[in-house]
Every structure is written in structure tokens, then in C-alpha cells.
Amino acid sequence: MNDLAAEEEDPGLDTRRVTAILEAVEAADAPRLAALVQPLHPADVADLLEQVSAPERRELLALLPDLIDGDILSELDESLREELIETLPRAQLAEAMRELDSDDVVDILEDLDAPQQQEILESLDTADRAAVEKALSYPENSAGRLMQREVVMAPEHWTVGETTDFLRNAQHLPDQFYHVVLVDPRMRPTGYATLGRILSSPRETRLRDILEDSFRTIPVTTPEEDVAYAFNQYHLISCPVVDENERLVGVITIDDAMAVLDDEAEEDMLRLAGVGETVSIADGPFATIRTRLPWLVANLFTASLSAFVISRFESTIAAIVSLAAVMPIVASTGGIGGTQSLAVAVRALATRDLTSANAGRVVRRELLSGLVNGLGLALILGIGGWLVYGDWRLGLVLGMAMIVNQVVAAMGGVLVPLGLERLGLDPALASGTFVTTLTDVMGYLSFLGLATVLLL
Amino acid sequence: MNDLAAEEEDPGLDTRRVTAILEAVEAADAPRLAALVQPLHPADVADLLEQVSAPERRELLALLPDLIDGDILSELDESLREELIETLPRAQLAEAMRELDSDDVVDILEDLDAPQQQEILESLDTADRAAVEKALSYPENSAGRLMQREVVMAPEHWTVGETTDFLRNAQHLPDQFYHVVLVDPRMRPTGYATLGRILSSPRETRLRDILEDSFRTIPVTTPEEDVAYAFNQYHLISCPVVDENERLVGVITIDDAMAVLDDEAEEDMLRLAGVGETVSIADGPFATIRTRLPWLVANLFTASLSAFVISRFESTIAAIVSLAAVMPIVASTGGIGGTQSLAVAVRALATRDLTSANAGRVVRRELLSGLVNGLGLALILGIGGWLVYGDWRLGLVLGMAMIVNQVVAAMGGVLVPLGLERLGLDPALASGTFVTTLTDVMGYLSFLGLATVLLL
């Protein structure tokens, strides 16, 4: 029966294990539950807690009251983390926080309410509390919040041997570090050496002779998305953070940058789809409704704009009722074309491939591709409309409206996000609603307008 | 005049620099161009080449014929890389390839045609060629393609001192490495120690006493998306890769995993928006059309399905023409609701937060949130319709159709990607078209059907 528990050294969270865990919860079999859960990585325990239902989670935590530690808290989605922190005994919470590096404590604290923040801060050691409070004094989503304050550094004149001796005698080293940062007497970083180069160089080598070309620093107020961009663009593994006087105040490591990059991609994808905030799979129906209903209501009003446009042509529709059946084809295909152009532009803005240097050329490319796509679709739809309704003029109107709308769609898809970016807004934010409103309105307007002129 | 060229140690590719570069190209001023381009990081040079127009690129490369090296080739988008490789002198290409680690050569080669591949392979040293050919023998998009074959390893009995001496005497070490991997006499990895732990431990310490808990290995045939997931989930920095006999064959580092994660997020976002393939900002209009037109044509046919549904109700519309104006509101809001639910589900599947363990609960949550959103929208639209058209029965029909369609949208948004995943297909792939077709058809059908029953 304990096969699964003992099976692997680094088990993942597969369906079999989740099922076995839920059976153990159901049977209130704490020893078996512990055997199944304890080999899991904290990230998998967090996923487990997010995936089970709220009652299952409560029973599981009642059976394993000591389960939640700092690492698991770090891995949890915000909403669930907040909920668990509410219910955790104060002593256990304080203990969990003390295990963590200062950047992880900051990451947890910044999402909490002021009273919860205060309570946790009070439970920390004086030194940790000062470090965390300092980090919280930097702007939200800035390098200062992301960095860890523990940096391994050395004076510029040190040799490999001196550095090694220093490291061997150091009391507290960060869990993970990849470089030794050289600082001048004013604590300004002047370069760094990888641990690999240090380890493989003779003791008498000077650090300054084995520095990396890739060295750069990040100002402490840099927005975290710029930090993630720099790590991804320049293949950084860790990067010193400096204050306004160029003095070393911390270091950011690639795992933090990777998490930001992943969050940014998720945010862009969800915002494009009209989901307001980051969501968690553990969210209940009401959290889900809160992130979606506002956008749906906004869309209700923008869709009413299309309805208004159509209502202006009621006499045309009354004369030729078939127009009502075919008109959504032009609007819908326009919506797809606009969404394509939009997704490419939003992504290119996020990766900084679309800049003012090439915006003009990208817009011309979109114009041309909208025109050609429109021509291709117009040919198919025009001939189809002619064959189905036996009227070549209806085919002509469909085709012409399609060309107009595909061009509008392609242009809107790139100009709306470029405009939002220019205004300092997130291009992913409202673009979808803008662009589909545009393609709907233009689709109905061009089709019904042309039909009124050419068919009546 | 040379201000920009000399200004910074690690300049980025901002608009001012691009403008200055294009002016130097225009003026055919090779020395100034070199001064502006050479301080740039290879990733920024690649971005520059992607951002300028094709003629500008040709002139720039004619002025700086030696610019392209292995690092820049590595950073370029596929399509442009292929184009440049065509035009590069053979000797320069061979030289560029020799500079690179085997994983980067593989990354470049795998996108090329067979004759180009062969030519580059022939230009490599025998050892490098064997390494690259071996890597190409692994499945596409597998760990075997992603890994580098150069691994720093040590027998299990070694001490820190022996390891340090070995590293100091090693002829070829990888550019970047973060662990020393312990292997048994059969070359099976048994653990790893971070360079930080090795550097900070006394010489007599045995490596086996300072191993990391986080140790795990990746089978060489693992799909690259699973590799990226493991790095992100378990905060890995590097991970040994093993063959079917558990023997060490290579190592994957976090920068490669980060690139895969970023690509996967881009692919999901673009596929959801109906853009077929990964795109580059350097793509011309015709490459752009090729990635979009097939989806537009597919949508043309699915949109015709809605037209067919509406055409069945032409007598209803002929009786009450206003129906034609308001019916798109129900369809359009359904499309948004479906897209919201879909984006959340596709993302949760990609991050493995949505699994068979919680699929049932997530579907119930979507059902409930679709119902509540539908009720909220129905109230607004129902009252609005009643007020505008002065007919409470029209308001009732609008409201009822809205509720039906929001529920269908929420269900379709989660069930379609779950179904595609179950079938082993990419949930992002066709979901958008399926779901909006569903919401369009159901929107028109429920609204016109109810109108026929209740209003005529």
C-alpha cells in the first residue's frame, strides 16, 4: 500500500499521487498522508493545495498541521496564501518566515494587508525586519523588491586565494550565488567573476583579471519587467543592484527574473483575452466573476454601438432580409484579423521587437497583409455569396466590405497597442475590446452602407 | 559626433542609437557605424538587424562585412538567420560556428535545410561534428537537442581539494557551469554540488557531503516543454541529462530553459489569437499573410455556419427588423465570455495547474461563473432593450438568450481545451475558432429561436 510513497526519489505531482493523497485524507490516515506528501517538492505541495477543493484542503491541513513552511508559502498563489496565513498559528508563521531569504519574505509580505504585514514583521529578528522594511520602501514591482540583500562581494585587489579563504570562513552565505562582485572602497560594483572562473584559476590570480565581459548593474528603482527583459536579452544569471549613488545594495538572480517573465507573459495573454487580473486555479467562482464581469459589461456597451449602426440600416434590411444573415460574416472575420494583428503587436511590444525604429515598417506590413488577406477572403466570400444568393451584386458588396474591414482590422490591431504604449498604458489592457469594437462597427457599416448604395 | 559611440559601457539599443546607426549607414560612414555597433551586445545587434528594413540591412552588412559572428547568429530569429547564412561567405560561417558551444550550433542547424546543414557540419572540427551529429540524432524539441555535452563531473569519492585541482588544470571548461556533477563508475550521476558550496568548503571536505537536495536528472528524450516546466517549478539552475541507461550525456542550463518557456508562452498567446506559427518582426508581408490567411479562411467557413442559422429565421427578422440590430450583442458578448474562459484554461493547462485532479471542480466553477455573469448581463441588456424598444418581451428574450450563451461560452471555453488536451493535441491550437463558432451559433440560435416563440 505504501508503494507510491516510497517509489521515487523526486516524485512529481501526478494524478495517481493526488488520488492516493485524497484517499488518505478521506480515510483520515495521517501517517499515510505524511508518507505521500512529505517527499514532494514545496512547489508541488503548493500546487496540491491549489488543486484540491477547499474542504479537502482544510481536512488535509488538519491531518498535517505542521505541513506549511516558508518554502511552501513562497510557492502558493497569492489568494490562497493570504487565506492560509489567516489560519496559521502565529508561532508557525513566524518560524516559516525566519527560514526564508529576505527577498522571499518581501514577496510574501507585499501582497498582504497592513495588519498582517505588521504582525509578520514583528515576528522577525531585528536584522531581518530592517532588511525587509528597507525592501518594502522601494516602489512596488521594482528591482528593490526583487533583489536579495545578501551579496557575496570582494575588494578589487583580492586574489582567488583570498576570496576562497574568505568564503571558507564566512558565517552566512546566500543559498544560491553565482558571482563574486568586486566593489571599490565606496561600495560601487566594478565587475564580477563567475564562481567557475574563480574555482578554476590558480590562487594567486587577481579577481580583476578574470572578470566577465557581460557585467552590468541594475538601478534599484528599475521596474521588474525591465529587469526580466535584461536577464532574458543578455543571458544574465545574476546581476548586482545599485542605489542612486551607484552603491551596491543587493543582487537579483535568474530564478526571480524567470518568475517575472512568466508572470508578464501570463498577464499579457489574459489581458488580451479580457481577463482583468492574474487568476489562480484555486479561485472560487466569485473571484472568477470579479475578474471577468467588468470586461463583459464593457463589451456589452461597445457591442451596443454595433447594434446602433445596424439599426440605422433597418430599412435596407427590411428590403433584403438575407443581408441580416450574411452581415456577421464580415464582422466576425474582421474580428479574427484584428485579433491576429493585435496579438503579434502586443507580443512584439512586450519583447521590444517593435520599437519606434521599425513601427512605420510594421504598420505598412500590416496594411499590405490586411489588404491581401482581405482580397483573398473577398474572392471566396464574394463568389460564395453570388452562388448561394444568385446575385453577383451581393457577392460584390460582401467582397468589398470584407476588404475594407480586413484593412481596418490589420491597422487597428497594430495602431491601438502602439497608441496605448505611446500614452504610457499597457498595450495588452484594453486593446481587445477596442479592436473588436472597431471591426464590428466597420464590418456592419461598410457592408450595410455598400448594400444600401448598390443593392437598393 | 562620436558621443553616442563612446557614451556607455553597456549601451542598449534605444531609438537614438538606431537613428544614429541608420544615419551612418545612409552616409556610408563605416568607421562611425563600427563605433556605434561594436559596443552592442550580440543580442542587441541581432535585434538591430531584425528591426531595420531589408535594404538598410544589406547596406549595413556591406559596410561591416565581418560583423556577423556565432553569437549574433545564435540570437537571430530563424527566418532572418536562414537568409543571412545563405549570403555569408563560407569561411566566415565556418569560423562563426567554431566559436559556439555544441548546443548553440545544434540550435542553429536544426532550422536549416539539409544542404545548408551538411555544409556547416563539414566545416566543423571532427570532434565538434560528432557532438552535433549526435545531438541531431535526438528527437526535435527534446532535452537531447537543448543540452550541452560539455559537463563538469567528478568521481563520487573526490574531495573539494581534488575537484579544485582538477578544475585548475582542466584544458576546456564550459563557458558557464554551476554545479559539479558526481558520477559513479558507470557514469551515472548520483548528485551534484553547487560551485558556491565547493568554494566555501575546506579542501578536505568530500563532495558527497555537500550535495544539493534539489538534485534530479532529465531523460534525454524529455520534450523541451517538460524541461522548461521542471526548471520553472523546481527553481533549477542546471540539470544533468541521462540516456536510457541512466548515464550522464549532457547538462541543460537555465538560460536554455528560460528561452523555451518564453517561446512556449509566445506560441500559446499567438495560437489563441489564430496566428499559426511563431512570427518575427522581421517577417515581410508575405510571411505574415502565410501565418494568418489559413485561419481567416477557416473562420470564414465557421462564420458561414452562423449565417446559415440566421437565414433559417429570416421570416422572424422580416417581421421584426430590430432583431437584426440587437442579435450581434448576444453573440459578441458570448464570444468575449468564451475567450476569457478559454484563455484561463489554456494557461492553466500550460502551467499544469489544471489537471484531471481538479478539472471537475474548475468546470463547475466556470458553469457557475458563466451563469452569474449571464444573469448580470441579462439584467442590464434586458432592461436596456425594454427601454430602447419599449417592449418588455424583447428585453426578456435578450436576457434569456444572454444567460444561455454565457453558460455555453464558459463551458465551451474550458471543455474544448480540456478535450483537445485529452486527445493529445495542443489546447491552444484550434480552441479560439471552435469556441467563438460555438458562441456565435448559440447566440443567434437562442436569441432568434426565443424571439420566434415569444415575440411572433
mmCIF file of C-alpha atoms in Angstrom, chain A residues 10 12 15 18 41 43-44 47 50-53 75 160 164 167-168 173 176-178 195-196 198-203 212 215-216 229 231-235 237 254 257-258 261-262 265-266 268-270 272-275 279-281 283-286 288-289 292-293 295-297 299-301 303-304 307 310-311 314 317-318 321-322 324-329 332-333 336-337 339-341 343-344 346-348 352-358 361-362 365-366 368-369 372-373 377 380-381 389 402 406 440 444, chain B residues 10 12 15 18 41 43-44 47 50-53 75 160 164 167-168 173 176-178 194-196 198-203 212 215-216 229 231-235 237 254 257-258 261-262 265-266 268-270 272-275 279-281 283-285 288-289 292-293 295-297 299-301 303-304 307 310-311 314 317-318 321-322 324-329 332-333 336-337 339-341 343-344 346-348 352-358 361-362 365-366 368-369 372-373 377 380-381 389 402 406 440 444:
data_model
loop_
_atom_site.group_PDB
_atom_site.id
_atom_site.type_symbol
_atom_site.label_atom_id
_atom_site.label_comp_id
_atom_site.label_asym_id
_atom_site.label_seq_id
_atom_site.Cartn_x
_atom_site.Cartn_y
_atom_site.Cartn_z
ATOM 1 C CA ASP A 10 11.930 13.071 -6.657
ATOM 2 C CA GLY A 12 6.156 14.725 -9.261
ATOM 3 C CA THR A 15 -2.813 12.162 -10.948
ATOM 4 C CA VAL A 18 -3.183 13.212 -5.983
ATOM 5 C CA HIS A 41 8.955 19.448 -3.523
ATOM 6 C CA ALA A 43 6.313 23.796 -5.280
ATOM 7 C CA ASP A 44 4.364 20.563 -5.773
ATOM 8 C CA ASP A 47 0.165 23.010 -6.419
ATOM 9 C CA GLU A 50 -4.290 24.786 -5.008
ATOM 10 C CA GLN A 51 -5.744 21.833 -6.905
ATOM 11 C CA VAL A 52 -7.830 20.198 -4.168
ATOM 12 C CA SER A 53 -11.148 21.638 -3.079
ATOM 13 C CA GLU A 75 5.218 28.904 -3.815
ATOM 14 C CA VAL A 160 41.410 33.961 -5.923
ATOM 15 C CA THR A 164 38.425 31.368 -1.317
ATOM 16 C CA LEU A 167 34.295 32.210 1.574
ATOM 17 C CA ARG A 168 35.504 29.245 3.638
ATOM 18 C CA LEU A 173 26.384 32.869 2.651
ATOM 19 C CA GLN A 176 22.477 30.460 -4.131
ATOM 20 C CA PHE A 177 25.113 32.741 -5.599
ATOM 21 C CA TYR A 178 26.871 32.643 -8.937
ATOM 22 C CA LEU A 195 32.405 31.013 -9.421
ATOM 23 C CA GLY A 196 33.507 28.718 -12.261
ATOM 24 C CA ILE A 198 37.365 31.525 -9.579
ATOM 25 C CA LEU A 199 37.370 27.786 -8.901
ATOM 26 C CA SER A 200 39.415 27.010 -11.991
ATOM 27 C CA SER A 201 42.025 29.763 -11.550
ATOM 28 C CA PRO A 202 45.249 29.496 -9.511
ATOM 29 C CA ARG A 203 45.176 31.007 -6.001
ATOM 30 C CA GLU A 212 33.183 38.772 -17.083
ATOM 31 C CA PHE A 215 28.965 42.755 -16.334
ATOM 32 C CA ARG A 216 26.210 45.327 -15.873
ATOM 33 C CA TYR A 229 13.922 41.801 -20.117
ATOM 34 C CA PHE A 231 18.047 38.847 -17.926
ATOM 35 C CA ASN A 232 16.385 37.305 -20.977
ATOM 36 C CA GLN A 233 18.086 39.539 -23.537
ATOM 37 C CA TYR A 234 21.613 39.372 -22.125
ATOM 38 C CA HIS A 235 21.500 35.837 -20.691
ATOM 39 C CA ILE A 237 22.492 34.638 -14.332
ATOM 40 C CA ILE A 254 17.806 34.493 -12.658
ATOM 41 C CA ALA A 257 13.709 37.135 -13.251
ATOM 42 C CA MET A 258 12.287 33.942 -14.779
ATOM 43 C CA LEU A 261 8.966 36.910 -17.217
ATOM 44 C CA ASP A 262 6.468 34.089 -16.788
ATOM 45 C CA ALA A 265 3.559 36.612 -20.356
ATOM 46 C CA GLU A 266 0.551 35.302 -18.412
ATOM 47 C CA ASP A 268 -0.447 39.807 -21.404
ATOM 48 C CA MET A 269 -2.239 36.673 -22.561
ATOM 49 C CA LEU A 270 -5.075 37.053 -20.048
ATOM 50 C CA LEU A 272 -5.689 40.304 -24.314
ATOM 51 C CA ALA A 273 -8.495 37.839 -23.657
ATOM 52 C CA GLY A 274 -10.258 40.343 -21.395
ATOM 53 C CA VAL A 275 -9.443 38.795 -18.042
ATOM 54 C CA VAL A 279 -6.011 34.426 -11.671
ATOM 55 C CA SER A 280 -5.390 31.260 -9.734
ATOM 56 C CA ILE A 281 -6.840 27.883 -10.426
ATOM 57 C CA ASP A 283 -10.002 30.921 -7.201
ATOM 58 C CA GLY A 284 -13.629 30.293 -6.357
ATOM 59 C CA PRO A 285 -16.483 31.255 -8.688
ATOM 60 C CA PHE A 286 -16.822 34.707 -7.160
ATOM 61 C CA THR A 288 -13.540 34.431 -11.131
ATOM 62 C CA ILE A 289 -16.636 36.533 -11.749
ATOM 63 C CA ARG A 292 -14.409 38.865 -15.849
ATOM 64 C CA LEU A 293 -17.742 40.620 -15.397
ATOM 65 C CA TRP A 295 -14.974 43.382 -19.173
ATOM 66 C CA LEU A 296 -18.162 41.670 -20.232
ATOM 67 C CA VAL A 297 -20.200 44.698 -19.214
ATOM 68 C CA ASN A 299 -18.220 44.753 -24.118
ATOM 69 C CA LEU A 300 -21.988 44.935 -23.759
ATOM 70 C CA PHE A 301 -21.813 48.663 -24.255
ATOM 71 C CA ALA A 303 -21.487 45.833 -28.797
ATOM 72 C CA SER A 304 -24.454 48.163 -28.455
ATOM 73 C CA ALA A 307 -26.417 47.448 -32.748
ATOM 74 C CA ILE A 310 -27.197 48.241 -37.751
ATOM 75 C CA SER A 311 -30.388 49.944 -36.558
ATOM 76 C CA GLU A 314 -33.204 48.763 -40.768
ATOM 77 C CA ILE A 317 -32.533 45.005 -44.047
ATOM 78 C CA ALA A 318 -36.325 45.136 -44.299
ATOM 79 C CA VAL A 321 -33.667 40.247 -45.218
ATOM 80 C CA SER A 322 -30.804 37.968 -46.325
ATOM 81 C CA ALA A 324 -29.048 40.134 -41.814
ATOM 82 C CA ALA A 325 -27.828 36.580 -42.247
ATOM 83 C CA VAL A 326 -24.582 37.328 -44.069
ATOM 84 C CA MET A 327 -23.507 40.548 -42.356
ATOM 85 C CA PRO A 328 -21.970 38.841 -39.281
ATOM 86 C CA ILE A 329 -19.506 37.020 -41.564
ATOM 87 C CA SER A 332 -16.563 38.136 -37.404
ATOM 88 C CA THR A 333 -13.729 37.643 -39.909
ATOM 89 C CA ILE A 336 -10.208 37.486 -36.150
ATOM 90 C CA GLY A 337 -7.959 39.552 -38.424
ATOM 91 C CA THR A 339 -7.003 39.866 -33.034
ATOM 92 C CA GLN A 340 -4.178 38.321 -35.075
ATOM 93 C CA SER A 341 -2.598 41.662 -35.809
ATOM 94 C CA ALA A 343 -1.564 39.631 -30.609
ATOM 95 C CA VAL A 344 1.525 39.937 -32.789
ATOM 96 C CA VAL A 346 1.334 43.210 -28.202
ATOM 97 C CA ARG A 347 3.863 40.402 -28.061
ATOM 98 C CA ALA A 348 6.392 42.340 -30.143
ATOM 99 C CA ARG A 352 10.770 45.052 -27.500
ATOM 100 C CA ASP A 353 10.992 43.818 -31.049
ATOM 101 C CA LEU A 354 8.521 46.521 -32.057
ATOM 102 C CA THR A 355 10.020 49.947 -31.424
ATOM 103 C CA SER A 356 9.706 53.419 -32.870
ATOM 104 C CA ALA A 357 12.608 52.451 -35.170
ATOM 105 C CA ASN A 358 10.504 49.914 -37.076
ATOM 106 C CA ARG A 361 7.542 49.482 -41.483
ATOM 107 C CA VAL A 362 5.467 47.127 -39.338
ATOM 108 C CA ARG A 365 3.431 45.436 -43.492
ATOM 109 C CA GLU A 366 0.131 45.073 -41.618
ATOM 110 C CA LEU A 368 -0.357 45.221 -47.050
ATOM 111 C CA SER A 369 -1.124 41.914 -45.375
ATOM 112 C CA VAL A 372 -4.029 40.810 -49.411
ATOM 113 C CA ASN A 373 -5.897 38.765 -46.783
ATOM 114 C CA LEU A 377 -11.298 36.350 -48.358
ATOM 115 C CA ILE A 380 -14.070 33.308 -51.612
ATOM 116 C CA LEU A 381 -16.929 35.118 -49.882
ATOM 117 C CA TYR A 389 -27.987 34.003 -53.304
ATOM 118 C CA MET A 402 -14.511 42.294 -46.475
ATOM 119 C CA GLN A 406 -9.636 43.428 -43.099
ATOM 120 C CA ASP A 440 -17.642 45.036 -35.666
ATOM 121 C CA TYR A 444 -21.575 46.318 -40.327
ATOM 122 C CA ASP B 10 26.897 48.564 -21.818
ATOM 123 C CA GLY B 12 21.210 49.265 -25.016
ATOM 124 C CA THR B 15 15.859 54.779 -30.550
ATOM 125 C CA VAL B 18 19.185 53.105 -34.011
ATOM 126 C CA HIS B 41 25.694 43.051 -27.046
ATOM 127 C CA ALA B 43 21.526 40.095 -28.731
ATOM 128 C CA ASP B 44 21.110 43.812 -29.437
ATOM 129 C CA ASP B 47 17.559 42.948 -32.710
ATOM 130 C CA GLU B 50 15.673 42.471 -37.317
ATOM 131 C CA GLN B 51 14.358 45.987 -36.829
ATOM 132 C CA VAL B 52 15.872 47.735 -39.849
ATOM 133 C CA SER B 53 14.467 47.261 -43.336
ATOM 134 C CA GLU B 75 20.455 35.424 -31.284
ATOM 135 C CA VAL B 160 36.857 19.728 -2.608
ATOM 136 C CA THR B 164 39.651 22.368 -7.320
ATOM 137 C CA LEU B 167 39.383 22.411 -12.427
ATOM 138 C CA ARG B 168 42.577 24.473 -12.276
ATOM 139 C CA LEU B 173 35.716 24.085 -19.361
ATOM 140 C CA GLN B 176 29.050 28.641 -17.917
ATOM 141 C CA PHE B 177 28.625 25.914 -15.313
ATOM 142 C CA TYR B 178 27.012 25.993 -11.910
ATOM 143 C CA THR B 194 26.991 23.936 -6.274
ATOM 144 C CA LEU B 195 30.158 25.862 -7.044
ATOM 145 C CA GLY B 196 29.268 28.121 -4.104
ATOM 146 C CA ILE B 198 32.576 23.846 -3.165
ATOM 147 C CA LEU B 199 34.285 27.250 -2.984
ATOM 148 C CA SER B 200 33.223 27.826 0.597
ATOM 149 C CA SER B 201 34.130 24.364 1.938
ATOM 150 C CA PRO B 202 37.559 23.280 3.257
ATOM 151 C CA ARG B 203 39.766 21.328 0.821
ATOM 152 C CA GLU B 212 22.194 19.559 -3.005
ATOM 153 C CA PHE B 215 19.224 17.037 -7.374
ATOM 154 C CA ARG B 216 17.266 15.409 -10.197
ATOM 155 C CA TYR B 229 8.379 23.233 -16.676
ATOM 156 C CA PHE B 231 13.249 24.355 -14.309
ATOM 157 C CA ASN B 232 10.470 26.788 -13.520
ATOM 158 C CA GLN B 233 8.687 24.577 -10.991
ATOM 159 C CA TYR B 234 11.752 23.400 -9.066
ATOM 160 C CA HIS B 235 13.927 26.518 -9.472
ATOM 161 C CA ILE B 237 19.801 26.324 -12.351
ATOM 162 C CA ILE B 254 18.607 27.662 -17.003
ATOM 163 C CA ALA B 257 15.086 26.570 -20.250
ATOM 164 C CA MET B 258 14.138 30.242 -19.933
ATOM 165 C CA LEU B 261 9.497 28.893 -21.516
ATOM 166 C CA ASP B 262 9.374 32.258 -23.270
ATOM 167 C CA ALA B 265 4.223 31.389 -23.786
ATOM 168 C CA GLU B 266 4.512 33.251 -27.103
ATOM 169 C CA ASP B 268 0.205 29.849 -26.793
ATOM 170 C CA MET B 269 -0.655 33.531 -26.982
ATOM 171 C CA LEU B 270 -0.361 33.683 -30.767
ATOM 172 C CA LEU B 272 -5.049 31.527 -29.177
ATOM 173 C CA ALA B 273 -5.278 34.627 -31.377
ATOM 174 C CA GLY B 274 -5.281 32.488 -34.528
ATOM 175 C CA VAL B 275 -1.725 33.127 -35.677
ATOM 176 C CA VAL B 279 6.485 35.061 -36.163
ATOM 177 C CA SER B 280 9.332 37.509 -36.349
ATOM 178 C CA ILE B 281 9.103 41.251 -36.514
ATOM 179 C CA ASP B 283 8.910 38.889 -41.434
ATOM 180 C CA GLY B 284 7.803 40.507 -44.649
ATOM 181 C CA PRO B 285 4.138 40.904 -45.618
ATOM 182 C CA THR B 288 2.826 37.398 -42.362
ATOM 183 C CA ILE B 289 -0.006 36.522 -44.732
ATOM 184 C CA ARG B 292 -2.733 34.291 -40.886
ATOM 185 C CA LEU B 293 -4.748 33.663 -44.042
ATOM 186 C CA TRP B 295 -7.079 30.808 -40.050
ATOM 187 C CA LEU B 296 -9.080 33.605 -41.599
ATOM 188 C CA VAL B 297 -10.372 31.264 -44.302
ATOM 189 C CA ASN B 299 -13.125 31.376 -39.794
ATOM 190 C CA LEU B 300 -14.932 32.377 -42.965
ATOM 191 C CA PHE B 301 -16.444 28.910 -43.131
ATOM 192 C CA ALA B 303 -18.860 32.187 -39.657
ATOM 193 C CA SER B 304 -20.961 30.907 -42.550
ATOM 194 C CA ALA B 307 -25.132 32.919 -41.359
ATOM 195 C CA ILE B 310 -29.692 33.255 -39.062
ATOM 196 C CA SER B 311 -31.043 32.505 -42.549
ATOM 197 C CA GLU B 314 -35.432 35.225 -41.998
ATOM 198 C CA ILE B 317 -36.400 39.035 -38.864
ATOM 199 C CA ALA B 318 -38.689 40.181 -41.692
ATOM 200 C CA VAL B 321 -36.382 44.025 -38.252
ATOM 201 C CA SER B 322 -34.978 45.415 -34.994
ATOM 202 C CA ALA B 324 -31.217 42.090 -36.725
ATOM 203 C CA ALA B 325 -29.744 45.073 -34.923
ATOM 204 C CA VAL B 326 -29.639 43.619 -31.417
ATOM 205 C CA MET B 327 -28.779 39.986 -32.144
ATOM 206 C CA PRO B 328 -24.996 40.586 -32.527
ATOM 207 C CA ILE B 329 -24.861 41.838 -28.926
ATOM 208 C CA SER B 332 -20.412 39.163 -29.342
ATOM 209 C CA THR B 333 -20.658 39.128 -25.539
ATOM 210 C CA ILE B 336 -15.801 37.529 -25.056
ATOM 211 C CA GLY B 337 -17.026 35.234 -22.253
ATOM 212 C CA THR B 339 -12.414 33.765 -24.836
ATOM 213 C CA GLN B 340 -11.981 34.643 -21.155
ATOM 214 C CA SER B 341 -12.750 31.123 -20.009
ATOM 215 C CA ALA B 343 -7.510 31.864 -22.049
ATOM 216 C CA VAL B 344 -7.633 30.924 -18.366
ATOM 217 C CA VAL B 346 -5.213 27.195 -21.830
ATOM 218 C CA ARG B 347 -2.837 28.996 -19.497
ATOM 219 C CA ALA B 348 -3.700 26.712 -16.569
ATOM 220 C CA ARG B 352 -0.131 22.340 -15.203
ATOM 221 C CA ASP B 353 -2.398 23.997 -12.676
ATOM 222 C CA LEU B 354 -5.387 22.407 -14.427
ATOM 223 C CA THR B 355 -5.174 18.631 -14.198
ATOM 224 C CA SER B 356 -7.558 15.716 -14.129
ATOM 225 C CA ALA B 357 -7.468 16.076 -10.319
ATOM 226 C CA ASN B 358 -9.291 19.402 -10.389
ATOM 227 C CA ARG B 361 -14.171 21.473 -9.946
ATOM 228 C CA VAL B 362 -12.884 24.001 -12.475
ATOM 229 C CA ARG B 365 -16.693 26.911 -11.276
ATOM 230 C CA GLU B 366 -16.895 28.009 -14.916
ATOM 231 C CA LEU B 368 -21.410 28.884 -12.019
ATOM 232 C CA SER B 369 -19.460 31.960 -13.106
ATOM 233 C CA VAL B 372 -23.827 34.577 -12.731
ATOM 234 C CA ASN B 373 -22.147 36.671 -15.447
ATOM 235 C CA LEU B 377 -25.502 40.911 -18.299
ATOM 236 C CA ILE B 380 -28.536 45.179 -17.978
ATOM 237 C CA LEU B 381 -29.308 44.146 -21.550
ATOM 238 C CA TYR B 389 -37.576 49.323 -27.899
ATOM 239 C CA MET B 402 -27.684 36.116 -22.924
ATOM 240 C CA GLN B 406 -22.803 32.922 -21.360
ATOM 241 C CA ASP B 440 -21.865 32.806 -32.371
ATOM 242 C CA TYR B 444 -28.025 33.653 -32.804
#
